[in-house]
Amino acid sequence: MRLLEMDCQEKLEVPVYTDVDRETFLRDIYPLRRPVVLKRVPLGPCVRAWTVSYLAEKGGDREVKVHVSPEPRMDFLHKNFVYRTLPFDKFIQRAAEAKHSDFFISQDESYYLRSLGEDVRKEPADLKKQFPELAEDFYIPQFFEPEQFFSSVFRISSPGLQLWTHYDVMDNLLAQVTGRKRVVLYSPKDALHLYLTGDKSEVLDIDTPDLQRYPEFVKACRYECVLEAGDLLFIPALWFHNTLALQFGVGVNVFWKHLPPESYDKKDPYGNKDPVAATRALQALERTLGILEELPPEYRDFY
């Protein structure tokens, strides 16, 4: 029954562009504020060089904090994972395996790395600072002004790992350096159909969701693409996205500030807090609605 109902969901493929340069991106793609896959944009030697052995050697034994989950579908709202620290070379080897001889929870646990700044509370991730030896191999596409740069986030996933649906408040490019990844996106216009808690959707299983619990979800239009090694995905701010690693894969997310700098929360190293004006407005609305608590239920519901 679920599958039959989900057949009613509108599904669209994310458009694909090839050999796009800066001028074409800024003139023909960026103003539309819609996701696109970009093929054959030069990313540097990383596409061929970043094998498991090369990454382990170059990354060395510096310690990294990783997500470890007993199941491949990770849930940030209910935290079905634990954080553990591993030397980078050991992490890479484990993440590339299907079964583990060394493990924290189980032989088939899944791993996910989202790189962090040196001071995780203040400093955004920057590949050049955290992994300078590897950063030399990766060319950041020059689709925005250098002063707009916010972060470059290293992302490494076990095969089969699926990350929760969420939005970011900055524009970003997801570079799939190695491996294949499915990405499903939803427009900001469909926010009311996604059952949000903060910036995250409560609907974990987007392919066969529980429509008795989430009946509106079927109304959200689904945009989908599969990223091959070397592909870029432009994800405009506020577009929801859900990723599924079809293979062990390494990616780099590049975020930039497209709004005036004062629009962003200065204490946000992840770039996912709502703009300052939006936060103020939501707080004011919450206070205003709180005044209605002084009324009996039937009056409160009416107003």
Coordinates of C-alpha atoms in Angstrom, one line a residue:
M1 CA 0.0 0.0 0.0
R2 CA 2.8 2.4 0.9
L3 CA 4.5 1.9 -2.5
L4 CA 1.3 2.4 -4.4
E5 CA 0.6 5.6 -2.6
M6 CA 4.2 6.8 -3.1
D7 CA 3.7 6.2 -6.9
C8 CA 1.6 9.4 -6.7
Q9 CA 4.6 11.5 -5.5
E10 CA 5.8 13.7 -8.3
K11 CA 9.4 12.8 -9.3
L12 CA 11.8 14.9 -11.3
E13 CA 15.4 14.4 -12.4
V14 CA 17.9 17.0 -11.4
P15 CA 19.2 18.7 -14.6
V16 CA 22.7 17.9 -15.8
Y17 CA 25.1 20.4 -17.3
T18 CA 28.5 19.6 -18.8
D19 CA 31.7 21.7 -19.1
V20 CA 30.2 24.7 -17.3
D21 CA 32.6 27.6 -16.6
R22 CA 32.2 30.4 -14.1
E23 CA 30.5 32.8 -16.5
T24 CA 27.9 30.2 -17.6
F25 CA 27.2 29.1 -14.0
L26 CA 26.7 32.7 -12.8
R27 CA 24.6 33.8 -15.9
D28 CA 22.5 30.7 -16.7
I29 CA 22.3 28.5 -13.6
Y30 CA 22.9 30.4 -10.3
P31 CA 20.0 32.9 -10.7
L32 CA 17.4 30.1 -11.1
R33 CA 18.0 28.9 -7.5
R34 CA 17.5 25.2 -8.4
P35 CA 19.8 22.2 -8.0
V36 CA 21.9 21.1 -10.9
V37 CA 24.5 18.4 -11.5
L38 CA 27.7 19.7 -13.1
K39 CA 29.9 17.3 -15.0
R40 CA 33.5 17.7 -16.2
V41 CA 34.3 20.7 -13.9
P42 CA 38.0 20.3 -13.1
L43 CA 38.4 19.2 -9.5
G44 CA 42.1 18.4 -9.6
P45 CA 44.1 15.2 -9.2
C46 CA 41.9 14.1 -6.3
V47 CA 39.4 12.2 -8.5
R48 CA 42.1 9.7 -9.5
A49 CA 44.5 10.0 -6.6
W50 CA 42.2 9.6 -3.6
T51 CA 42.3 5.8 -3.2
V52 CA 42.0 4.2 0.3
S53 CA 45.7 3.6 0.6
Y54 CA 46.6 7.2 -0.6
L55 CA 44.1 8.8 1.7
A56 CA 45.4 6.7 4.7
E57 CA 49.0 7.6 3.9
K58 CA 48.4 11.4 3.4
G59 CA 45.9 11.8 6.2
G60 CA 48.1 9.9 8.6
D61 CA 47.3 9.1 12.2
R62 CA 45.8 12.5 13.2
E63 CA 42.7 11.8 15.2
V64 CA 39.2 12.5 13.8
K65 CA 35.8 12.4 15.5
V66 CA 33.4 10.1 13.5
H67 CA 29.8 9.0 13.6
V68 CA 29.4 5.3 14.2
S69 CA 26.0 3.7 13.6
P70 CA 24.7 0.1 14.0
E71 CA 22.5 0.6 11.0
P72 CA 23.1 2.4 7.7
R73 CA 20.2 4.9 7.9
M74 CA 21.4 7.5 10.3
D75 CA 18.9 9.5 12.4
F76 CA 20.2 12.8 13.8
L77 CA 16.9 13.6 15.6
H78 CA 16.9 10.4 17.7
K79 CA 20.7 9.9 17.7
N80 CA 20.9 6.3 16.6
F81 CA 24.7 6.6 16.5
V82 CA 27.6 7.3 18.8
Y83 CA 30.7 9.6 18.3
R84 CA 34.0 7.9 18.4
T85 CA 37.6 9.0 17.8
L86 CA 39.9 7.1 15.5
P87 CA 43.2 7.8 13.7
F88 CA 42.4 9.0 10.2
D89 CA 44.2 6.2 8.5
K90 CA 42.3 3.6 10.6
F91 CA 39.0 5.3 10.0
I92 CA 39.5 5.3 6.2
Q93 CA 40.3 1.6 6.2
R94 CA 37.2 0.8 8.4
A95 CA 34.9 3.0 6.3
A96 CA 35.9 1.3 3.1
E97 CA 35.1 -2.2 4.6
A98 CA 31.7 -4.0 4.4
K99 CA 32.6 -6.1 7.5
H100 CA 34.9 -5.2 10.3
S101 CA 37.3 -7.2 12.3
D102 CA 37.8 -4.2 14.6
F103 CA 34.6 -2.4 15.6
F104 CA 32.8 -0.4 18.3
I105 CA 29.2 -1.8 18.1
S106 CA 29.0 -4.5 15.5
Q107 CA 30.8 -6.1 12.5
D108 CA 28.6 -4.3 10.0
E109 CA 28.5 -0.8 11.7
S110 CA 28.6 2.2 9.4
Y111 CA 30.9 5.2 9.6
Y112 CA 30.6 8.8 8.6
L113 CA 33.0 11.7 8.9
R114 CA 32.1 15.3 8.7
S115 CA 35.3 17.2 9.2
L116 CA 35.4 19.9 11.8
G117 CA 37.4 23.1 12.5
E118 CA 40.3 23.1 15.0
D119 CA 38.0 24.8 17.6
V120 CA 34.7 23.1 16.8
R121 CA 32.7 25.8 18.6
K122 CA 34.1 28.7 16.7
E123 CA 35.9 27.7 13.6
P124 CA 34.3 26.2 10.4
A125 CA 35.9 23.3 8.6
D126 CA 38.6 24.1 6.1
L127 CA 40.3 21.3 4.1
K128 CA 43.4 23.5 3.7
K129 CA 43.8 23.7 7.5
Q130 CA 42.7 20.3 8.6
F131 CA 44.2 18.2 5.7
P132 CA 46.7 20.4 3.9
E133 CA 48.4 17.5 2.2
L134 CA 45.0 16.4 0.7
A135 CA 43.8 19.9 0.0
E136 CA 46.6 20.3 -2.6
D137 CA 44.8 17.7 -4.7
F138 CA 41.4 19.4 -4.7
Y139 CA 40.5 22.5 -6.7
I140 CA 37.6 24.5 -5.3
P141 CA 35.5 25.6 -8.3
Q142 CA 35.6 29.4 -8.6
F143 CA 31.9 29.9 -8.8
F144 CA 31.8 32.6 -6.1
E145 CA 34.0 35.4 -4.8
P146 CA 36.9 34.3 -2.5
E147 CA 35.7 36.6 0.3
Q148 CA 32.4 34.7 0.3
F149 CA 34.0 31.4 1.2
F150 CA 32.7 29.9 4.5
S151 CA 33.9 26.3 4.7
S152 CA 35.2 23.2 2.9
V153 CA 33.9 20.1 4.6
F154 CA 35.5 16.7 4.1
R155 CA 32.7 14.0 4.0
I156 CA 33.5 10.3 4.0
S157 CA 30.8 7.6 4.1
S158 CA 30.6 3.8 4.4
P159 CA 28.9 2.0 1.5
G160 CA 25.1 2.1 2.1
L161 CA 25.2 5.0 4.5
Q162 CA 22.1 7.2 4.3
L163 CA 22.0 10.7 5.9
W164 CA 18.9 12.4 7.2
T165 CA 17.0 15.0 5.1
H166 CA 17.9 18.6 6.1
Y167 CA 18.5 22.0 4.7
D168 CA 21.4 24.5 5.0
V169 CA 21.2 28.3 5.0
M170 CA 24.1 28.8 2.7
D171 CA 24.6 27.9 -1.0
N172 CA 26.9 25.0 -1.5
L173 CA 28.6 22.7 -3.9
L174 CA 28.9 19.0 -3.1
A175 CA 31.8 17.5 -5.0
Q176 CA 31.6 13.7 -5.2
V177 CA 35.3 13.0 -5.5
T178 CA 35.2 9.2 -5.4
G179 CA 32.4 6.6 -5.3
R180 CA 28.8 7.0 -6.3
K181 CA 26.1 8.8 -4.3
R182 CA 22.3 9.1 -4.7
V183 CA 20.9 12.5 -3.7
V184 CA 17.2 13.2 -3.2
L185 CA 16.2 16.9 -2.9
Y186 CA 13.0 18.7 -2.0
S187 CA 12.1 22.4 -2.7
P188 CA 11.8 24.9 0.1
K189 CA 8.2 25.3 -1.1
D190 CA 7.5 21.8 0.1
A191 CA 8.7 22.4 3.7
L192 CA 5.2 22.0 5.1
H193 CA 5.1 18.4 3.7
L194 CA 8.4 17.3 5.3
Y195 CA 7.4 17.2 9.0
L196 CA 10.3 19.3 10.2
T197 CA 11.9 19.5 13.6
G198 CA 14.3 22.4 13.2
D199 CA 16.3 22.0 10.0
K200 CA 15.7 18.2 9.8
S201 CA 12.8 16.1 8.5
E202 CA 11.3 13.4 10.8
V203 CA 10.7 11.2 7.7
L204 CA 13.7 8.9 7.8
D205 CA 12.6 6.4 5.2
I206 CA 12.0 8.6 2.2
D207 CA 11.5 5.6 -0.2
T208 CA 8.8 3.7 1.7
P209 CA 7.7 6.1 4.4
D210 CA 4.9 5.5 6.9
L211 CA 2.1 7.5 5.3
Q212 CA -0.3 6.9 8.1
R213 CA 2.2 8.8 10.3
Y214 CA 3.3 11.2 7.6
P215 CA 0.4 11.5 5.1
E216 CA 1.5 14.9 3.7
F217 CA 4.9 13.6 2.7
V218 CA 3.5 12.2 -0.6
K219 CA 2.8 15.8 -1.7
A220 CA 6.4 16.8 -1.7
C221 CA 8.0 16.8 -5.2
R222 CA 11.1 14.5 -5.2
Y223 CA 14.1 15.6 -7.2
E224 CA 16.8 12.9 -7.7
C225 CA 20.2 12.4 -9.1
V226 CA 23.1 10.0 -8.9
L227 CA 26.5 11.6 -8.6
E228 CA 29.4 9.8 -10.2
A229 CA 33.1 10.3 -9.2
G230 CA 34.1 13.8 -10.3
D231 CA 30.5 15.2 -10.4
L232 CA 29.4 18.4 -8.6
L233 CA 25.9 19.1 -7.3
F234 CA 24.9 22.7 -6.7
I235 CA 22.5 22.8 -3.7
P236 CA 20.9 26.2 -3.2
A237 CA 20.3 27.4 0.3
L238 CA 17.1 26.1 1.9
W239 CA 16.8 23.1 -0.5
F240 CA 16.3 19.9 1.5
H241 CA 18.6 17.0 0.7
N242 CA 19.1 13.4 1.6
T243 CA 22.2 11.4 0.6
L244 CA 22.7 7.7 0.1
A245 CA 26.3 6.3 -0.5
L246 CA 25.9 3.7 -3.2
Q247 CA 29.6 2.9 -2.7
F248 CA 32.4 3.9 -0.2
G249 CA 32.9 7.5 -1.2
V250 CA 34.8 10.7 -0.4
G251 CA 33.3 14.2 -1.0
V252 CA 34.0 17.8 -0.3
N253 CA 31.2 20.3 0.5
V254 CA 32.1 23.9 -0.2
F255 CA 29.8 26.5 1.4
W256 CA 29.8 30.2 0.7
K257 CA 27.9 33.3 2.1
H258 CA 25.5 34.6 -0.6
L259 CA 23.6 36.9 1.8
P260 CA 25.2 40.0 3.4
P261 CA 27.7 38.9 6.1
E262 CA 25.6 40.4 8.9
S263 CA 22.7 38.1 8.0
Y264 CA 24.5 35.1 9.5
D265 CA 25.0 34.0 13.1
K266 CA 28.6 34.7 14.0
K267 CA 28.6 31.9 16.5
D268 CA 27.7 29.3 13.9
P269 CA 30.7 27.2 12.7
Y270 CA 28.5 24.7 10.8
G271 CA 26.7 27.3 8.7
N272 CA 23.3 25.7 9.4
K273 CA 21.8 28.2 11.9
D274 CA 18.9 30.2 10.5
P275 CA 19.7 33.8 9.5
V276 CA 19.7 36.3 12.3
A277 CA 16.5 38.1 11.1
A278 CA 14.6 34.7 10.8
T279 CA 15.6 33.7 14.3
R280 CA 14.5 37.0 15.7
A281 CA 11.1 36.8 13.9
L282 CA 10.5 33.2 15.1
Q283 CA 11.3 34.2 18.7
A284 CA 8.9 37.2 18.5
L285 CA 6.2 34.9 17.0
E286 CA 6.6 32.4 19.8
R287 CA 6.3 35.1 22.4
T288 CA 3.2 36.5 20.7
L289 CA 1.5 33.1 20.5
G290 CA 2.4 32.5 24.2
I291 CA 0.1 35.4 25.2
L292 CA -2.9 33.3 24.0
E293 CA -2.1 30.8 26.7
E294 CA -4.0 33.2 29.1
L295 CA -7.2 32.2 27.4
P296 CA -9.4 29.1 27.9
P297 CA -8.7 26.4 25.2
E298 CA -11.7 27.1 23.0
Y299 CA -10.8 30.8 22.8
R300 CA -7.1 30.0 22.2
D301 CA -8.0 27.6 19.4
F302 CA -10.3 30.1 17.8
Y303 CA -7.8 33.0 17.8

